Coordinates of C-alpha atoms in Angstrom, one line a residue:
Chain A
X1 CA -41.1 27.9 -91.7
X2 CA -37.8 26.9 -90.0
X3 CA -38.1 24.0 -87.6
X4 CA -37.3 26.0 -84.5
X5 CA -40.2 28.4 -85.2
X6 CA -42.5 25.3 -85.6
X7 CA -41.4 24.0 -82.2
X8 CA -41.8 27.4 -80.7
X9 CA -45.4 27.7 -82.0
X10 CA -46.2 24.3 -80.7
X11 CA -45.1 25.4 -77.2
X12 CA -47.4 28.4 -77.5
X13 CA -50.3 26.2 -78.5
X14 CA -49.6 24.0 -75.5
X15 CA -49.6 26.8 -73.0
X16 CA -52.8 28.1 -74.5
X17 CA -54.3 24.6 -74.2
X18 CA -53.6 24.5 -70.5
X19 CA -55.7 27.5 -69.9
X20 CA -58.7 26.2 -71.6
X21 CA -61.6 25.3 -69.4
X22 CA -62.9 21.7 -69.1
X23 CA -65.6 22.5 -71.6
X24 CA -63.2 23.2 -74.4
X25 CA -60.3 20.8 -73.9
X26 CA -59.8 17.1 -73.9
X27 CA -59.3 16.0 -70.3
X28 CA -56.8 13.2 -70.0
X29 CA -56.7 10.7 -67.1
X30 CA -54.0 8.1 -66.4
X31 CA -54.5 5.1 -64.1
X32 CA -51.8 2.9 -62.6
X33 CA -52.4 -0.3 -60.7
X34 CA -51.0 -3.8 -60.3
X35 CA -52.5 -6.7 -62.2
X36 CA -55.8 -7.6 -60.4
X37 CA -56.4 -4.1 -58.9
X38 CA -58.9 -3.5 -61.7
X39 CA -57.7 -0.2 -63.3
X40 CA -58.5 -1.6 -66.8
X41 CA -62.2 -1.8 -65.9
X42 CA -61.9 1.6 -64.1
X43 CA -60.9 3.3 -67.4
X44 CA -64.0 1.8 -69.1
X45 CA -66.3 2.8 -66.3
X46 CA -64.9 6.3 -66.2
X47 CA -65.6 6.8 -69.9
X48 CA -69.2 5.7 -69.4
X49 CA -69.7 7.9 -66.3
X50 CA -68.3 10.9 -68.1
X51 CA -70.4 10.2 -71.2
X52 CA -73.5 10.3 -69.0
X53 CA -72.4 13.8 -67.9
X54 CA -72.3 15.4 -71.4
X55 CA -68.7 14.4 -72.3
X56 CA -69.8 13.6 -75.8
X57 CA -66.6 11.9 -76.9
X58 CA -64.7 9.6 -74.7
X59 CA -62.1 6.9 -75.1
X60 CA -60.8 4.2 -72.7
X61 CA -57.4 3.0 -73.6
X62 CA -56.2 0.0 -71.6
X63 CA -52.6 -1.0 -72.2
X64 CA -52.8 -4.7 -72.4
X65 CA -50.0 -7.2 -72.7
X66 CA -49.3 -10.4 -70.9
X67 CA -49.4 -9.0 -67.4
X68 CA -50.0 -11.2 -64.5
X69 CA -51.3 -10.5 -61.0
X70 CA -49.1 -8.0 -59.3
X71 CA -47.4 -6.6 -62.5
X72 CA -47.7 -2.9 -63.2
X73 CA -50.7 -2.2 -65.4
X74 CA -51.8 1.1 -66.9
X75 CA -54.9 2.4 -68.5
X76 CA -56.0 5.8 -69.8
X77 CA -59.2 7.6 -70.4
X78 CA -59.7 10.8 -72.5
X79 CA -62.9 12.7 -72.2
X80 CA -64.2 15.7 -74.0
X81 CA -67.3 17.9 -74.1
X82 CA -66.9 19.6 -77.4
X83 CA -63.8 18.4 -79.3
X84 CA -63.7 15.1 -81.1
X85 CA -61.0 12.8 -79.7
X86 CA -58.9 11.5 -82.6
X87 CA -55.8 10.1 -80.8
X88 CA -55.2 6.5 -79.6
X89 CA -51.8 7.2 -78.0
X90 CA -50.8 7.0 -74.4
X91 CA -51.4 9.8 -72.0
X92 CA -48.1 11.4 -71.0
X93 CA -49.4 14.8 -69.7
X94 CA -52.4 13.7 -67.6
X95 CA -54.8 16.2 -66.0
X96 CA -55.6 13.5 -63.4
X97 CA -53.7 10.5 -62.2
X98 CA -55.2 7.7 -60.3
X99 CA -52.6 5.8 -58.3
X100 CA -54.1 2.5 -57.1
X101 CA -50.9 1.3 -55.4
X102 CA -48.3 3.6 -53.7
X103 CA -45.4 1.3 -54.6
X104 CA -45.9 2.3 -58.3
X105 CA -44.8 5.9 -57.4
X106 CA -41.3 4.6 -57.3
X107 CA -41.3 3.4 -60.9
X108 CA -39.3 6.0 -62.9
X109 CA -41.4 5.8 -66.1
X110 CA -44.6 6.4 -64.1
X111 CA -42.9 9.1 -61.9
X112 CA -41.9 10.9 -65.1
X113 CA -45.5 11.5 -66.0
X114 CA -46.3 13.3 -62.7
X115 CA -45.9 16.8 -63.9
X116 CA -46.8 20.3 -62.9
X117 CA -50.6 20.9 -62.7
X118 CA -51.6 17.3 -62.3
X119 CA -54.2 16.2 -59.8
X120 CA -52.8 13.0 -58.2
X121 CA -55.3 10.7 -56.4
X122 CA -53.5 8.1 -54.3
X123 CA -54.9 5.0 -52.6
X124 CA -53.4 5.3 -49.2
X125 CA -54.7 5.4 -45.6
X126 CA -52.1 7.9 -44.5
X127 CA -50.4 11.0 -46.1
X128 CA -47.4 9.9 -48.1
X129 CA -44.0 11.4 -48.4
X130 CA -44.2 13.9 -51.2
X131 CA -40.7 15.3 -50.9
X132 CA -39.6 13.7 -54.2
X133 CA -42.6 14.8 -56.2
X134 CA -42.8 18.1 -58.2
X135 CA -44.1 21.2 -56.3
X136 CA -47.1 22.5 -58.3
X137 CA -49.3 19.4 -58.1
X138 CA -52.4 18.6 -56.1
X139 CA -52.3 15.4 -54.1
X140 CA -55.4 13.7 -52.7
X141 CA -55.6 10.5 -50.7
X142 CA -58.3 8.0 -50.2
X143 CA -58.1 4.7 -48.3
X144 CA -59.6 2.6 -51.1
X145 CA -58.2 -0.6 -49.8
X146 CA -59.5 0.0 -46.3
X147 CA -62.9 0.8 -47.7
X148 CA -63.0 -2.4 -49.7
X149 CA -62.0 -4.5 -46.7
X150 CA -64.6 -2.7 -44.5
X151 CA -67.4 -3.6 -46.9
X152 CA -65.9 -7.0 -47.9
X153 CA -65.8 -5.7 -51.5
X154 CA -63.3 -8.3 -52.8
X155 CA -62.5 -10.6 -55.7
X156 CA -60.4 -13.7 -55.6
X157 CA -57.1 -11.9 -55.3
X158 CA -57.9 -8.8 -53.4
X159 CA -59.9 -5.6 -53.0
X160 CA -61.9 -4.3 -56.0
X161 CA -60.3 -0.9 -56.1
X162 CA -61.9 0.6 -59.2
X163 CA -65.2 1.7 -57.6
X164 CA -63.6 3.6 -54.6
X165 CA -61.0 5.2 -56.9
X166 CA -63.7 6.4 -59.2
X167 CA -65.8 7.6 -56.3
X168 CA -62.8 9.7 -55.2
X169 CA -62.2 10.9 -58.8
X170 CA -65.9 11.9 -59.2
X171 CA -65.6 14.0 -56.1
X172 CA -62.3 15.7 -56.9
X173 CA -63.1 16.4 -60.5
X174 CA -66.7 17.2 -60.1
X175 CA -67.4 15.5 -63.4
X176 CA -69.9 13.0 -62.0
X177 CA -71.7 12.3 -58.8
X178 CA -72.9 9.2 -57.0
X179 CA -76.2 9.0 -58.9
X180 CA -74.3 8.8 -62.2
X181 CA -72.0 6.1 -60.8
X182 CA -75.1 4.2 -59.7
X183 CA -76.6 4.4 -63.1
X184 CA -73.5 3.1 -64.9
X185 CA -72.7 0.4 -62.3
X186 CA -76.3 -0.8 -62.6
X187 CA -76.1 -1.0 -66.4
X188 CA -72.7 -2.8 -66.3
X189 CA -73.1 -5.2 -63.4
X190 CA -76.8 -5.4 -62.7
X191 CA -78.7 -5.1 -59.5
X192 CA -77.2 -7.9 -57.4
X193 CA -74.2 -6.2 -56.0
X194 CA -75.3 -2.6 -56.6
X195 CA -75.8 -1.8 -52.9
X196 CA -72.3 -2.9 -52.0
X197 CA -70.8 -1.1 -54.9
X198 CA -72.6 2.1 -53.9
X199 CA -71.6 1.8 -50.2
X200 CA -68.0 1.6 -51.3
X201 CA -68.3 4.5 -53.8
X202 CA -70.0 6.7 -51.2
X203 CA -67.4 6.1 -48.6
X204 CA -64.6 7.0 -51.0
X205 CA -66.6 10.0 -52.4
X206 CA -67.0 11.4 -48.9
X207 CA -63.6 10.6 -47.4
X208 CA -61.1 11.6 -50.2
X209 CA -59.1 14.6 -49.0
X210 CA -56.3 16.8 -50.2
X211 CA -52.9 16.7 -48.4
Chain B
X1 CA -80.5 -24.1 -80.7
X2 CA -81.6 -21.6 -78.0
X3 CA -85.3 -20.9 -77.9
X4 CA -85.9 -17.3 -79.1
X5 CA -86.8 -14.9 -76.4
X6 CA -87.7 -12.1 -78.7
X7 CA -87.0 -11.3 -82.3
X8 CA -84.0 -9.1 -83.0
X9 CA -85.2 -6.1 -81.0
X10 CA -82.2 -3.7 -81.3
X11 CA -83.2 -0.1 -80.9
X12 CA -81.0 2.8 -81.9
X13 CA -78.6 3.6 -79.1
X14 CA -75.2 5.0 -78.4
X15 CA -73.0 2.8 -76.2
X16 CA -69.4 2.9 -75.1
X17 CA -68.0 -0.3 -76.4
X18 CA -64.7 -1.9 -77.5
X19 CA -63.9 -2.2 -81.2
X20 CA -64.4 -6.0 -80.9
X21 CA -67.9 -5.5 -79.4
X22 CA -68.7 -3.1 -82.3
X23 CA -67.9 -6.0 -84.7
X24 CA -70.1 -8.3 -82.7
X25 CA -73.0 -5.8 -82.7
X26 CA -72.6 -5.4 -86.4
X27 CA -72.9 -9.2 -86.9
X28 CA -76.1 -9.2 -84.8
X29 CA -77.5 -6.2 -86.6
X30 CA -76.9 -8.0 -89.9
X31 CA -78.8 -11.0 -88.6
X32 CA -76.0 -13.5 -89.4
X33 CA -77.3 -17.0 -89.4
X34 CA -74.1 -19.0 -88.7
X35 CA -71.2 -18.0 -86.6
X36 CA -68.2 -20.2 -86.2
X37 CA -65.7 -19.5 -83.4
X38 CA -62.3 -20.2 -82.2
X39 CA -60.6 -17.8 -79.8
X40 CA -57.4 -16.0 -80.6
X41 CA -56.0 -12.8 -79.0
X42 CA -56.9 -10.0 -79.8
X43 CA -60.0 -11.1 -81.5
X44 CA -61.5 -13.3 -78.7
X45 CA -64.0 -10.8 -77.3
X46 CA -65.8 -10.6 -80.7
X47 CA -66.9 -14.2 -80.5
X48 CA -67.4 -14.0 -76.7
X49 CA -69.8 -11.2 -77.2
X50 CA -71.6 -13.1 -79.9
X51 CA -71.9 -16.2 -77.7
X52 CA -73.5 -14.0 -75.1
X53 CA -76.0 -12.7 -77.6
X54 CA -76.9 -16.2 -78.8
X55 CA -77.1 -17.5 -75.2
X56 CA -79.4 -14.7 -74.2
X57 CA -81.7 -15.5 -77.1
X58 CA -81.0 -12.2 -78.7
X59 CA -80.1 -13.8 -82.0
X60 CA -83.0 -16.2 -82.6
X61 CA -82.2 -18.9 -85.2
X62 CA -78.5 -18.2 -85.3
X63 CA -76.3 -21.2 -85.1
X64 CA -73.1 -20.7 -83.0
X65 CA -70.5 -23.4 -83.8
X66 CA -67.5 -24.0 -81.6
X67 CA -64.6 -25.7 -83.4
X68 CA -61.1 -26.7 -82.6
X69 CA -59.0 -24.4 -84.9
X70 CA -59.1 -21.6 -87.4
X71 CA -58.8 -24.0 -90.3
X72 CA -62.1 -25.5 -89.1
X73 CA -63.6 -22.1 -88.5
X74 CA -63.2 -21.2 -92.1
X75 CA -64.1 -24.8 -93.3
X76 CA -67.4 -24.6 -91.3
X77 CA -68.4 -21.1 -92.5
X78 CA -67.6 -22.2 -96.1
X79 CA -70.0 -25.2 -95.6
X80 CA -72.6 -23.0 -94.0
X81 CA -72.3 -20.3 -96.7
X82 CA -72.5 -23.0 -99.5
X83 CA -75.8 -24.1 -98.0
X84 CA -77.1 -20.5 -98.5
X85 CA -76.7 -18.7 -95.2
X86 CA -75.3 -15.4 -94.1
X87 CA -72.1 -16.2 -92.1
X88 CA -69.7 -14.5 -89.9
X89 CA -66.5 -15.1 -87.9
X90 CA -63.5 -13.2 -86.7
X91 CA -59.8 -14.0 -86.2
X92 CA -56.3 -12.5 -86.0
X93 CA -52.7 -13.1 -87.0
X94 CA -51.6 -16.7 -86.7
X95 CA -55.3 -17.7 -87.0
X96 CA -55.5 -16.3 -90.5
X97 CA -52.3 -18.1 -91.5
X98 CA -53.6 -21.4 -90.2
X99 CA -56.8 -20.9 -92.2
X100 CA -55.0 -19.8 -95.4
X101 CA -55.9 -22.9 -97.4
X102 CA -59.6 -22.4 -96.6
X103 CA -59.3 -18.7 -97.3
X104 CA -58.4 -19.4 -100.9
X105 CA -61.2 -21.9 -101.1
X106 CA -63.9 -19.4 -99.9
X107 CA -62.9 -17.0 -102.7
X108 CA -62.7 -19.7 -105.4
X109 CA -66.2 -20.9 -104.4
X110 CA -67.4 -17.2 -104.6
X111 CA -68.9 -17.3 -101.1
X112 CA -69.9 -13.9 -99.6
X113 CA -68.4 -14.5 -96.1
X114 CA -67.6 -11.5 -94.0
X115 CA -64.8 -11.9 -91.4
X116 CA -63.6 -9.3 -88.9
X117 CA -59.8 -9.2 -88.3
X118 CA -58.3 -7.7 -85.2
X119 CA -54.9 -7.4 -86.8
X120 CA -51.7 -8.5 -85.0
X121 CA -48.1 -9.0 -85.9
X122 CA -46.9 -12.4 -87.3
X123 CA -44.7 -14.5 -85.2
X124 CA -41.8 -15.0 -84.3
X125 CA -41.1 -13.1 -82.1
X126 CA -44.5 -13.8 -80.7
X127 CA -46.7 -10.7 -81.0
X128 CA -50.3 -9.9 -80.4
X129 CA -50.4 -6.1 -81.2
X130 CA -51.5 -4.1 -84.1
X131 CA -49.8 -4.8 -87.4
X132 CA -51.7 -5.3 -90.7
X133 CA -49.2 -7.8 -92.1
X134 CA -51.7 -10.6 -91.3
X135 CA -54.5 -9.4 -93.5
X136 CA -52.3 -7.9 -96.2
X137 CA -50.5 -11.1 -96.6
X138 CA -53.8 -12.6 -97.9
X139 CA -53.4 -10.2 -100.8
X140 CA -53.8 -12.7 -103.7
X141 CA -56.4 -15.0 -102.2
X142 CA -59.4 -13.3 -103.9
X143 CA -60.8 -11.7 -100.7
X144 CA -61.7 -8.1 -100.5
X145 CA -60.1 -6.2 -97.6
X146 CA -61.1 -3.0 -95.8
X147 CA -59.5 -1.1 -93.0
X148 CA -61.3 0.7 -90.2
X149 CA -60.0 3.9 -88.5
X150 CA -62.7 4.2 -85.8
X151 CA -65.0 2.0 -83.6
X152 CA -68.0 3.3 -85.5
X153 CA -66.4 2.4 -88.8
X154 CA -66.0 -1.2 -87.7
X155 CA -69.8 -1.5 -87.1
X156 CA -70.6 0.4 -90.3
X157 CA -68.1 -1.3 -92.6
X158 CA -69.3 -4.8 -91.6
X159 CA -72.9 -3.8 -92.5
X160 CA -71.8 -2.3 -95.9
X161 CA -69.7 -5.4 -96.5
X162 CA -72.6 -7.7 -96.4
X163 CA -74.4 -5.5 -98.9
X164 CA -71.4 -5.5 -101.3
X165 CA -70.4 -9.2 -100.9
X166 CA -73.9 -10.7 -101.3
X167 CA -74.7 -8.7 -104.5
X168 CA -75.2 -11.4 -107.2
X169 CA -72.9 -9.5 -109.5
X170 CA -70.1 -9.7 -107.0
X171 CA -70.3 -12.8 -104.6
X172 CA -66.9 -12.4 -103.0
X173 CA -65.7 -12.8 -99.4
X174 CA -64.3 -9.9 -97.4
X175 CA -62.0 -9.1 -94.5
X176 CA -62.8 -6.1 -92.3
X177 CA -59.6 -5.3 -90.5
X178 CA -58.7 -3.0 -87.5
X179 CA -55.7 -2.7 -85.3
X180 CA -55.4 -5.2 -82.5
X181 CA -55.8 -3.6 -79.0
X182 CA -55.7 -0.1 -80.5
X183 CA -59.2 -0.5 -81.7
X184 CA -60.2 -4.0 -80.5
X185 CA -59.8 -3.2 -76.8
X186 CA -60.2 0.5 -76.5
X187 CA -63.8 1.8 -75.9
X188 CA -65.6 4.7 -77.6
X189 CA -69.2 5.8 -78.1
X190 CA -70.7 3.7 -81.0
X191 CA -74.1 4.2 -82.5
X192 CA -75.9 0.9 -82.9
X193 CA -78.6 1.4 -85.4
X194 CA -82.3 0.6 -85.2
X195 CA -83.0 -3.0 -86.5
X196 CA -85.7 -1.9 -88.9
X197 CA -83.3 0.6 -90.5
X198 CA -80.5 -2.0 -90.9
X199 CA -83.0 -4.5 -92.3
X200 CA -84.1 -1.9 -94.9
X201 CA -80.4 -1.2 -95.9
X202 CA -79.2 -4.8 -96.2
X203 CA -80.4 -7.3 -98.8
X204 CA -82.8 -9.9 -97.4
X205 CA -81.3 -13.1 -96.1
X206 CA -80.6 -15.7 -98.8
X207 CA -83.7 -17.7 -99.6
X208 CA -84.1 -21.5 -99.3
X209 CA -82.7 -21.8 -102.8
X210 CA -79.4 -20.4 -101.6
X211 CA -77.0 -18.4 -103.8
X212 CA -77.5 -18.3 -107.5
X213 CA -74.3 -20.3 -108.3
X214 CA -73.9 -22.8 -105.5
X215 CA -76.3 -24.6 -103.2
X216 CA -76.8 -27.8 -101.1
X217 CA -80.2 -29.3 -102.0
X218 CA -80.9 -33.0 -102.4
X219 CA -83.5 -32.1 -105.1
X220 CA -80.9 -30.2 -107.1
X221 CA -77.8 -32.3 -106.7
X222 CA -74.6 -30.4 -107.4
X223 CA -70.9 -31.4 -107.2
X224 CA -68.4 -28.8 -106.1
X225 CA -64.7 -28.6 -105.3
X226 CA -64.1 -31.4 -107.9
X227 CA -60.9 -31.8 -110.0
X228 CA -61.0 -29.7 -113.1
X229 CA -58.7 -30.6 -116.0
X230 CA -56.3 -28.0 -117.4
X231 CA -58.3 -28.0 -120.7
X232 CA -61.5 -27.2 -118.8
X233 CA -62.7 -23.9 -117.3
X234 CA -60.1 -23.2 -114.5
X235 CA -58.6 -20.2 -116.4
X236 CA -62.0 -18.8 -117.1
X237 CA -63.1 -19.1 -113.4
X238 CA -60.1 -17.1 -112.4
X239 CA -60.8 -14.4 -115.0
X240 CA -64.4 -14.2 -113.5
X241 CA -62.9 -13.5 -110.1
X242 CA -60.7 -10.7 -111.5
X243 CA -63.7 -9.3 -113.4
X244 CA -65.8 -9.2 -110.2
X245 CA -63.0 -7.2 -108.5
X246 CA -63.2 -4.7 -111.4
X247 CA -67.0 -4.4 -111.0
X248 CA -67.0 -4.2 -107.2
X249 CA -65.3 -0.8 -107.1
X250 CA -68.5 0.9 -108.5
X251 CA -70.6 -1.3 -106.2
X252 CA -68.6 -0.2 -103.1
X253 CA -69.1 3.4 -104.1
X254 CA -72.8 2.9 -104.6
X255 CA -73.3 1.2 -101.3
X256 CA -71.2 3.8 -99.4
X257 CA -73.5 6.5 -100.8
X258 CA -76.6 4.6 -99.9
X259 CA -75.2 4.1 -96.4
X260 CA -74.6 7.8 -96.0
X261 CA -78.2 8.5 -97.2
X262 CA -79.7 6.2 -94.6
X263 CA -77.4 6.5 -91.6
X264 CA -75.8 9.9 -92.2
X265 CA -72.2 8.8 -91.9
X266 CA -69.7 9.6 -94.7
X267 CA -66.8 7.4 -95.7
X268 CA -65.6 9.2 -98.8
X269 CA -66.3 7.3 -102.0
X270 CA -65.9 4.1 -100.0
X271 CA -62.5 3.2 -101.5
X272 CA -60.7 6.3 -100.3
X273 CA -61.6 9.2 -98.0
X274 CA -59.7 12.5 -98.6
X275 CA -59.0 14.8 -95.7
X276 CA -58.0 18.4 -96.4
X277 CA -56.6 17.5 -99.8
X278 CA -57.3 20.9 -101.4
X279 CA -54.5 23.3 -101.9
X280 CA -51.8 20.9 -100.7
X281 CA -48.1 20.5 -101.3
X282 CA -47.5 17.3 -99.4
X283 CA -50.0 14.5 -98.6
X284 CA -50.0 11.1 -97.0
X285 CA -51.8 7.9 -97.7
X286 CA -52.5 6.0 -94.5
X287 CA -54.9 3.3 -93.3
X288 CA -56.3 1.8 -90.2
X289 CA -56.4 3.5 -86.7
X290 CA -53.4 5.7 -87.5
X291 CA -55.5 7.5 -90.1
X292 CA -57.8 9.0 -87.5
X293 CA -54.8 10.3 -85.4
X294 CA -53.2 11.6 -88.6
X295 CA -56.3 13.8 -89.1
X296 CA -55.4 15.6 -86.0
X297 CA -51.7 15.9 -87.0
X298 CA -52.9 17.4 -90.3
X299 CA -55.2 19.8 -88.5
X300 CA -52.4 21.0 -86.2
X301 CA -49.9 21.6 -89.0
X302 CA -52.6 23.3 -91.1
X303 CA -53.2 25.7 -88.2
X304 CA -49.5 26.5 -88.5
X305 CA -49.9 27.3 -92.2
X306 CA -48.5 24.1 -93.8
X307 CA -50.2 22.9 -96.9
X308 CA -50.6 19.2 -95.8
X309 CA -53.5 16.8 -96.4
X310 CA -54.1 13.1 -96.2
X311 CA -56.0 10.3 -97.8
X312 CA -57.4 7.4 -95.8
X313 CA -57.2 4.2 -97.8
X314 CA -60.3 2.2 -97.0
X315 CA -59.9 -0.7 -99.3
X316 CA -56.7 -2.6 -100.2
X317 CA -58.6 -5.1 -102.4
X318 CA -60.0 -3.9 -104.7
X319 CA -57.1 -1.4 -104.9
X320 CA -58.4 2.1 -105.8
X321 CA -55.9 2.7 -108.6
X322 CA -57.9 5.4 -110.3
X323 CA -58.4 7.4 -107.1
X324 CA -54.7 7.1 -106.1
X325 CA -53.7 8.5 -109.6
X326 CA -56.0 11.5 -109.0
X327 CA -54.7 12.0 -105.5
X328 CA -51.1 12.0 -106.7
X329 CA -51.9 14.7 -109.2
X330 CA -52.8 17.1 -106.3
X331 CA -49.4 17.0 -104.5
X332 CA -45.7 17.2 -105.1
X333 CA -44.8 14.6 -102.5
X334 CA -46.8 11.7 -101.3
X335 CA -45.9 9.8 -98.1
X336 CA -47.3 6.3 -98.0
X337 CA -47.5 5.0 -94.5
X338 CA -47.6 1.2 -93.8
X339 CA -48.1 -0.6 -90.6
X340 CA -47.2 -3.8 -92.3
X341 CA -44.3 -5.4 -94.2
X342 CA -43.9 -6.9 -97.6
X343 CA -40.4 -8.3 -97.4
X344 CA -38.3 -8.4 -100.6
X345 CA -40.6 -6.0 -102.4
X346 CA -39.4 -2.7 -103.8
X347 CA -40.3 -0.6 -100.7
X348 CA -40.8 -3.2 -98.0
X349 CA -44.3 -1.9 -97.4
X350 CA -47.3 -3.6 -99.0
X351 CA -49.4 -0.5 -99.7
X352 CA -46.5 1.7 -100.8
X353 CA -45.7 -0.9 -103.4
X354 CA -49.3 -0.8 -104.6
X355 CA -49.2 3.0 -104.8
X356 CA -46.0 2.9 -106.8
X357 CA -47.4 0.3 -109.2
X358 CA -50.6 2.4 -109.6
X359 CA -48.6 5.5 -110.5
X360 CA -45.9 4.0 -112.7
X361 CA -47.5 4.9 -116.0
X362 CA -48.7 8.3 -114.9
X363 CA -46.7 11.3 -116.2
X364 CA -46.0 14.3 -114.0
X365 CA -47.2 12.6 -110.8
X366 CA -46.1 13.0 -107.1
X367 CA -42.9 11.7 -105.8
X368 CA -43.5 8.8 -103.3
X369 CA -41.8 8.4 -100.0
X370 CA -42.7 5.0 -98.4
X371 CA -42.9 5.0 -94.6
X372 CA -43.1 2.0 -92.3
X373 CA -44.0 2.5 -88.7
X374 CA -45.8 1.0 -85.7
X375 CA -44.9 -2.7 -86.5
X376 CA -46.0 -5.2 -83.8
X377 CA -48.0 -2.5 -82.0
X378 CA -45.0 -0.1 -81.5
X379 CA -46.8 3.0 -80.3
X380 CA -47.1 5.8 -82.9
X381 CA -47.9 9.0 -81.1
X382 CA -49.5 12.2 -82.4
X383 CA -46.2 14.0 -82.0
X384 CA -44.5 11.3 -84.1
X385 CA -47.1 11.7 -86.9
X386 CA -46.6 15.5 -86.8
X387 CA -42.9 14.9 -87.2
X388 CA -43.5 12.6 -90.1
X389 CA -45.4 15.4 -91.9
X390 CA -42.7 17.9 -91.0
X391 CA -40.0 15.6 -92.4
X392 CA -42.1 15.3 -95.6
X393 CA -42.4 19.1 -95.9
X394 CA -38.7 19.5 -95.4
X395 CA -37.9 16.7 -97.9
X396 CA -40.2 18.5 -100.4
X397 CA -38.7 21.9 -99.9
X398 CA -35.0 21.2 -99.5
X399 CA -34.6 17.6 -100.8
X400 CA -33.2 16.6 -97.5
X401 CA -33.8 12.9 -97.1
X402 CA -35.4 12.1 -93.6
X403 CA -33.3 10.4 -91.0
X404 CA -33.7 6.6 -90.8
X405 CA -34.5 6.3 -94.5
X406 CA -33.1 2.9 -95.3
X407 CA -33.0 1.6 -98.9
X408 CA -35.4 4.4 -99.9
X409 CA -38.0 3.7 -97.2
X410 CA -38.4 5.7 -94.0
X411 CA -38.5 3.3 -91.0
X412 CA -39.9 5.7 -88.4
X413 CA -39.7 5.2 -84.7
X414 CA -36.7 2.8 -84.5
X415 CA -35.2 2.3 -81.1
X416 CA -31.9 4.1 -80.5
X417 CA -29.3 1.4 -80.4
X418 CA -25.7 2.2 -79.5

């Protein structure tokens, strides 16, 4: 088969894939934060929460280097109900993007992965300027930082954003609810701060909105 | 020693854990008696997780030793193993190189030590990401070496390794390697097996008497590591190691079968695992994490009607020469994909050199195209692997040599430099 035909058939396959329901496809999520904003842990927790909800194969892929506090960090999670996940590579066509810090939207390599059809969840108290983003995307905002401050949900260098961001993701995607979150958080972190975790998750779950 | 809370009480469960944690769980399931630890990226969380187990009293009786370097890590597990205990440690890259003297020693003393390796690229330039040059550069030390493609395989392979290594006909140490970060720090569902079932699979822990060939017992004094004159048995000891490596191939096959029977997970014949190798024109030999992703690349090209297949190389030492010869009979062209270097060798890639050596006396065998990719953790995407297969198909059909083939080896994924 000539190379062009191969490329053509791949395109067809891709467009088919986009129409598959969540039950048949591998759902890919990318997360972007700054060092200390806890998106690495978020990718792991998301894999565990989805697993609880019948996503039989999941993988959490943190991209780890020598990042320090404040440096851009990314992590990916792939979840699947019926297909085995065989790839370890980065997510470049995410179904969902979790943006922990609005300043990351200006980084060209991150911006390039905001493509048609993506569901973009942004940590921001106010609607952001979306004029430079592609048209056919869904944008949601949640004031994750504000929620953390309200509940004093902080670690040494700032708010622990992973729980509110996951709460917002759970609501938007419909993949898991607060009960599932509670189960996983309890398993991972024990009882001691469970109540605070859940207050934060609940606030985010209830306040995330589309713009 | 920590007071035992409970005996090893592991029940069968599926948990979402990092590759490093899978290695730690395997050591726990194997009831290792002595762990020696020194942290090095990306291995650190293996020994961290084990220290948690020991501290929580989940590994009653296990001695956890903190030492000051990898040289001492290996020296201490050698001592512990000589005394007749099941031992475990884990390391990476520079840590292996620092311990190299002791690595030779462990094999020469025929100690069944199992070591997990979260592989990383050798420095300089300083590198902490996936590259199997660290473990492959230990080629001639007398250690067995296996590669894992999945998180589950890390857990499973460590269990199988103890069974192979501790067999009294074998008594050899073994590395169980997996890509740094790609497997060590990503998380997937892993089945941790029921303790009773693992106990029934593994040999019982060594008795008070220790191993059959070496022990530390004041009632049975023994001298070891002493000077041996050229006229004495040095040559014969070395032959015995090579003979054990010949015997171990059958042992690995047997243990892999037994493992499948008990736990239900298949790893080919243990040495290699074929994937869609029937009715093929072009195949690849590949190892480590990239082998799993290559399965999907093969699937997708098969869906488009291409006759491609792959072979996952599970062991580098012993090298499965006979299996490679059989595999090469099935295809016209064989790509051999290394994520490692062997500078100054014929192909530059350690495994492609081995494959060429294995095939050199075989008539009418496949043509070999060595491929090197992903060094120092350079990302290899699914798309790139599909393009590798396409390049091989084109090379097979038209004779067109793939771009970036340098001195006969395809260096895939080079940066564009003006």
